[in-house]
Amino acid sequence: MSTEPYALIPLSQNPVIAKFDDLDDVQSWLAIDMTLIHNVFIRGLNSIWRNAPLVKPADVNAFAGYCLTCTAFIHYHHHGEESLIFPFLQTKLDMGHNLEQHRAFQEGMDAFESYIKNVEGKKEEYDGAKARHLLEAFAGPLIQHLHDEIPTISPERMKAFDDDKEGLRGMVKKFEEHLKAQPDKLAVFPFAATHHVHKEAPNWPPAPALIMWFAKNIAPWRHPRQALYWKFSPFTTNGEPQTLYGTA
């Protein structure tokens, strides 16, 4: 793949054999799960950065939808952290820095979204250089946060909840339900599937087999407009590298 500006987060544990629907070892599970979803976001940001100057006029609306799906996914994920994960962990750990980091990139991401929405609504002309510049304005602090958060939920830190593993499991289950309740699941599920290396963690994300089959085989094509988004993704819905946009 081409050189990308934002580094992925190394996996501290081997997720290949992990059972993500089994929360018996929730203290180890949490950091692996967060690393995988954060890497989905990083791949999305890398893909936006790479593709921004390559977008053809006929694909501008599809690219705008792709960008907004990525940022909406990040917003909803962080809303779940702030409303469910951080308050629970704060009972025994200081999560204040994580919240501060959320605030650090919010304004820049809002500016990027505003521009992309204006492009989508035909209020502004698409400019690849401008899109990349607006992305770079917030991606640095966002990427830093995505990396920095993992040590704050490490298995070692989660030992603080040795006396309340049930509470920790309950928090994780509520967070999973929050993510499954996202308003635009038909776009978010394919986004996750096309930004995740299936061989790296074949049992992730944690969801019933039928839902995952739907996400990979039906959801990407349920709406013709959304089906056009995934040409910008780095992988197919099965996690295999696909021909990068603009190189065919």
Short mmCIF file of C-alpha atoms in Angstrom, two decimals:
data_model
loop_
_atom_site.label_atom_id
_atom_site.label_comp_id
_atom_site.label_asym_id
_atom_site.label_seq_id
_atom_site.Cartn_x
_atom_site.Cartn_y
_atom_site.Cartn_z
CA MET A 1 0.00 0.00 0.00
CA SER A 2 1.11 3.57 -0.51
CA THR A 3 2.89 5.59 2.13
CA GLU A 4 0.39 6.84 4.69
CA PRO A 5 0.88 9.66 7.17
CA TYR A 6 -0.74 8.16 10.27
CA ALA A 7 0.70 5.11 11.99
CA LEU A 8 -1.50 2.25 13.13
CA ILE A 9 -1.49 1.15 16.77
CA PRO A 10 0.55 -2.02 17.36
CA LEU A 11 -1.46 -4.88 18.82
CA SER A 12 -0.02 -5.72 22.23
CA GLN A 13 -1.70 -9.13 22.20
CA ASN A 14 -2.56 -11.61 19.47
CA PRO A 15 -6.26 -11.13 18.68
CA VAL A 16 -6.48 -13.98 16.17
CA ILE A 17 -7.71 -16.48 18.74
CA ALA A 18 -9.58 -14.01 20.92
CA LYS A 19 -13.28 -14.64 21.45
CA PHE A 20 -14.78 -11.18 21.42
CA ASP A 21 -18.20 -12.43 22.49
CA ASP A 22 -16.69 -13.93 25.64
CA LEU A 23 -16.09 -11.34 28.35
CA ASP A 24 -14.53 -13.71 30.91
CA ASP A 25 -11.21 -11.89 30.48
CA VAL A 26 -12.72 -8.45 30.02
CA GLN A 27 -9.67 -6.76 31.53
CA SER A 28 -7.54 -7.93 28.58
CA TRP A 29 -10.35 -7.76 26.03
CA LEU A 30 -10.98 -4.02 26.39
CA ALA A 31 -7.57 -2.83 25.16
CA ILE A 32 -7.57 -5.26 22.20
CA ASP A 33 -11.06 -4.21 21.15
CA MET A 34 -10.20 -0.51 21.38
CA THR A 35 -6.98 -0.98 19.44
CA LEU A 36 -8.88 -2.66 16.61
CA ILE A 37 -11.58 0.00 16.38
CA HIS A 38 -9.04 2.82 16.66
CA ASN A 39 -7.11 1.27 13.77
CA VAL A 40 -10.33 1.29 11.74
CA PHE A 41 -10.50 5.05 12.30
CA ILE A 42 -6.82 5.53 11.47
CA ARG A 43 -7.17 3.59 8.22
CA GLY A 44 -10.16 5.77 7.38
CA LEU A 45 -8.21 8.97 8.01
CA ASN A 46 -5.29 7.66 5.96
CA SER A 47 -7.66 6.81 3.15
CA ILE A 48 -9.25 10.28 3.19
CA TRP A 49 -5.79 11.88 3.19
CA ARG A 50 -4.60 9.70 0.31
CA ASN A 51 -7.71 10.01 -1.83
CA ALA A 52 -8.53 13.71 -1.28
CA PRO A 53 -6.45 15.05 -4.22
CA LEU A 54 -7.38 12.11 -6.49
CA VAL A 55 -11.18 12.40 -6.42
CA LYS A 56 -12.73 12.63 -9.88
CA PRO A 57 -15.64 15.05 -10.41
CA ALA A 58 -18.08 12.18 -10.85
CA ASP A 59 -17.03 10.73 -7.47
CA VAL A 60 -17.17 13.89 -5.33
CA ASN A 61 -20.53 13.07 -3.73
CA ALA A 62 -19.45 9.51 -2.98
CA PHE A 63 -16.23 10.75 -1.40
CA ALA A 64 -18.16 13.29 0.67
CA GLY A 65 -20.40 10.50 1.95
CA TYR A 66 -17.36 8.36 2.71
CA CYS A 67 -15.73 11.18 4.70
CA LEU A 68 -18.88 11.94 6.67
CA THR A 69 -19.41 8.26 7.48
CA CYS A 70 -15.91 8.16 8.95
CA THR A 71 -16.35 11.26 11.10
CA ALA A 72 -19.88 10.25 12.21
CA PHE A 73 -18.48 6.89 13.35
CA ILE A 74 -15.74 8.64 15.34
CA HIS A 75 -18.26 11.05 16.90
CA TYR A 76 -20.57 8.24 18.00
CA HIS A 77 -17.70 6.18 19.37
CA HIS A 78 -16.43 9.09 21.46
CA HIS A 79 -19.94 9.91 22.64
CA GLY A 80 -20.16 6.34 23.96
CA GLU A 81 -16.82 6.69 25.71
CA GLU A 82 -17.82 9.96 27.36
CA SER A 83 -21.26 8.76 28.44
CA LEU A 84 -20.48 5.14 29.39
CA ILE A 85 -16.81 4.15 29.57
CA PHE A 86 -15.08 7.14 31.11
CA PRO A 87 -17.65 7.71 33.91
CA PHE A 88 -17.36 4.08 35.01
CA LEU A 89 -13.56 3.97 34.85
CA GLN A 90 -13.36 7.36 36.58
CA THR A 91 -14.68 5.71 39.75
CA LYS A 92 -11.20 4.23 40.23
CA LEU A 93 -8.96 5.81 37.59
CA ASP A 94 -8.30 9.32 36.35
CA MET A 95 -9.66 9.58 32.79
CA GLY A 96 -9.52 13.38 32.64
CA HIS A 97 -6.71 13.51 30.08
CA ASN A 98 -8.76 11.42 27.65
CA LEU A 99 -11.57 13.97 27.82
CA GLU A 100 -9.13 16.83 27.31
CA GLN A 101 -7.80 15.12 24.19
CA HIS A 102 -11.34 14.77 22.81
CA ARG A 103 -11.76 18.52 23.07
CA ALA A 104 -8.42 19.16 21.35
CA PHE A 105 -9.50 17.87 17.94
CA GLN A 106 -13.24 18.65 18.03
CA GLU A 107 -13.11 22.13 16.51
CA GLY A 108 -10.92 21.02 13.64
CA MET A 109 -13.07 17.99 12.88
CA ASP A 110 -16.17 20.20 12.92
CA ALA A 111 -14.54 22.51 10.35
CA PHE A 112 -13.71 19.55 8.11
CA GLU A 113 -17.27 18.20 8.38
CA SER A 114 -18.76 21.62 7.66
CA TYR A 115 -16.74 21.94 4.47
CA ILE A 116 -17.56 18.41 3.30
CA LYS A 117 -21.28 18.96 4.00
CA ASN A 118 -21.14 22.19 1.98
CA VAL A 119 -19.55 20.27 -0.89
CA GLU A 120 -22.21 17.58 -0.63
CA GLY A 121 -24.94 20.23 -0.61
CA LYS A 122 -23.43 22.00 -3.64
CA LYS A 123 -22.69 25.11 -1.57
CA GLU A 124 -18.93 24.90 -2.21
CA GLU A 125 -16.76 23.47 -4.95
CA TYR A 126 -14.68 20.46 -4.02
CA ASP A 127 -10.97 21.22 -3.61
CA GLY A 128 -8.78 18.22 -2.83
CA ALA A 129 -5.96 20.32 -1.39
CA LYS A 130 -8.39 22.10 0.94
CA ALA A 131 -9.96 18.83 2.06
CA ARG A 132 -6.54 17.40 2.89
CA HIS A 133 -5.50 20.60 4.69
CA LEU A 134 -8.65 20.58 6.85
CA LEU A 135 -8.10 16.90 7.64
CA GLU A 136 -4.50 17.51 8.68
CA ALA A 137 -5.64 20.31 11.01
CA PHE A 138 -7.40 17.86 13.32
CA ALA A 139 -5.96 14.45 12.46
CA GLY A 140 -2.70 15.03 14.38
CA PRO A 141 -4.29 15.47 17.82
CA LEU A 142 -6.92 12.83 17.03
CA ILE A 143 -4.32 10.22 16.06
CA GLN A 144 -2.30 11.11 19.16
CA HIS A 145 -5.39 10.52 21.28
CA LEU A 146 -6.21 7.20 19.60
CA HIS A 147 -2.69 5.99 20.45
CA ASP A 148 -2.54 7.49 23.94
CA GLU A 149 -5.87 6.06 25.08
CA ILE A 150 -4.82 2.42 24.80
CA PRO A 151 -2.37 2.45 27.75
CA THR A 152 -5.06 4.06 29.92
CA ILE A 153 -7.25 0.95 29.49
CA SER A 154 -4.46 -1.63 29.56
CA PRO A 155 -4.95 -4.97 31.35
CA GLU A 156 -2.67 -3.70 34.11
CA ARG A 157 -4.80 -0.59 34.67
CA MET A 158 -7.99 -2.66 34.55
CA LYS A 159 -6.76 -4.67 37.53
CA ALA A 160 -8.16 -1.77 39.56
CA PHE A 161 -11.50 -3.47 38.91
CA ASP A 162 -10.48 -6.91 40.21
CA ASP A 163 -13.20 -6.50 42.81
CA ASP A 164 -15.82 -5.41 40.27
CA LYS A 165 -15.40 -7.46 37.11
CA GLU A 166 -19.16 -7.69 36.75
CA GLY A 167 -19.38 -3.92 36.70
CA LEU A 168 -16.65 -3.80 34.04
CA ARG A 169 -18.47 -6.41 31.93
CA GLY A 170 -21.69 -4.46 32.29
CA MET A 171 -20.01 -1.27 31.11
CA VAL A 172 -18.59 -3.03 28.03
CA LYS A 173 -21.97 -4.56 27.16
CA LYS A 174 -23.66 -1.17 27.41
CA PHE A 175 -20.98 0.32 25.15
CA GLU A 176 -21.51 -2.45 22.59
CA GLU A 177 -25.26 -1.82 22.62
CA HIS A 178 -24.59 1.89 22.17
CA LEU A 179 -22.51 1.20 19.05
CA LYS A 180 -25.11 -1.18 17.63
CA ALA A 181 -27.74 1.55 18.05
CA GLN A 182 -25.94 4.00 15.76
CA PRO A 183 -28.44 5.83 13.54
CA ASP A 184 -26.82 4.85 10.21
CA LYS A 185 -25.78 1.26 10.79
CA LEU A 186 -26.09 0.41 7.09
CA ALA A 187 -23.15 2.71 6.43
CA VAL A 188 -21.15 2.24 9.65
CA PHE A 189 -21.04 -1.58 9.55
CA PRO A 190 -19.60 -1.71 6.02
CA PHE A 191 -17.16 1.06 6.95
CA ALA A 192 -15.83 -1.07 9.82
CA ALA A 193 -15.69 -4.18 7.62
CA THR A 194 -13.74 -2.42 4.84
CA HIS A 195 -11.18 -0.90 7.23
CA HIS A 196 -10.37 -4.04 9.22
CA VAL A 197 -7.95 -6.84 8.37
CA HIS A 198 -10.08 -9.95 8.85
CA LYS A 199 -7.08 -12.27 9.14
CA GLU A 200 -5.73 -10.13 11.97
CA ALA A 201 -8.80 -10.69 14.14
CA PRO A 202 -11.38 -12.92 12.42
CA ASN A 203 -13.71 -12.88 15.43
CA TRP A 204 -13.97 -9.08 15.51
CA PRO A 205 -16.12 -7.07 15.74
CA PRO A 206 -18.23 -8.91 18.34
CA ALA A 207 -21.63 -9.49 16.75
CA PRO A 208 -23.87 -12.45 15.94
CA ALA A 209 -22.87 -14.29 12.75
CA LEU A 210 -26.08 -13.31 10.97
CA ILE A 211 -25.49 -9.61 11.62
CA MET A 212 -21.92 -9.84 10.39
CA TRP A 213 -23.03 -11.68 7.25
CA PHE A 214 -25.58 -8.92 6.61
CA ALA A 215 -22.96 -6.22 7.21
CA LYS A 216 -20.54 -7.77 4.74
CA ASN A 217 -22.88 -9.01 2.04
CA ILE A 218 -26.08 -6.99 2.08
CA ALA A 219 -25.53 -3.66 3.86
CA PRO A 220 -22.87 -2.34 1.42
CA TRP A 221 -25.34 -2.64 -1.44
CA ARG A 222 -28.64 -1.90 0.30
CA HIS A 223 -28.47 1.74 -0.75
CA PRO A 224 -26.93 2.38 -4.20
CA ARG A 225 -25.47 5.72 -3.09
CA GLN A 226 -23.68 4.22 -0.09
CA ALA A 227 -22.36 1.35 -2.19
CA LEU A 228 -20.25 3.94 -4.02
CA TYR A 229 -18.47 4.96 -0.80
CA TRP A 230 -16.47 1.77 -0.42
CA LYS A 231 -14.36 2.29 -3.55
CA PHE A 232 -12.28 4.56 -1.28
CA SER A 233 -11.81 1.88 1.41
CA PRO A 234 -8.51 0.02 1.68
CA PHE A 235 -10.13 -3.43 1.97
CA THR A 236 -13.03 -5.47 0.70
CA THR A 237 -15.76 -6.50 3.15
CA ASN A 238 -13.79 -9.73 3.67
CA GLY A 239 -10.70 -7.82 4.77
CA GLU A 240 -8.67 -8.40 1.63
CA PRO A 241 -6.69 -5.48 0.13
CA GLN A 242 -8.50 -3.97 -2.83
CA THR A 243 -7.16 -1.90 -5.69
CA LEU A 244 -6.61 1.59 -4.37
CA TYR A 245 -8.78 4.31 -5.82
CA GLY A 246 -7.10 6.14 -8.68
CA THR A 247 -4.60 3.36 -9.44
CA ALA A 248 -6.69 1.04 -11.60
#
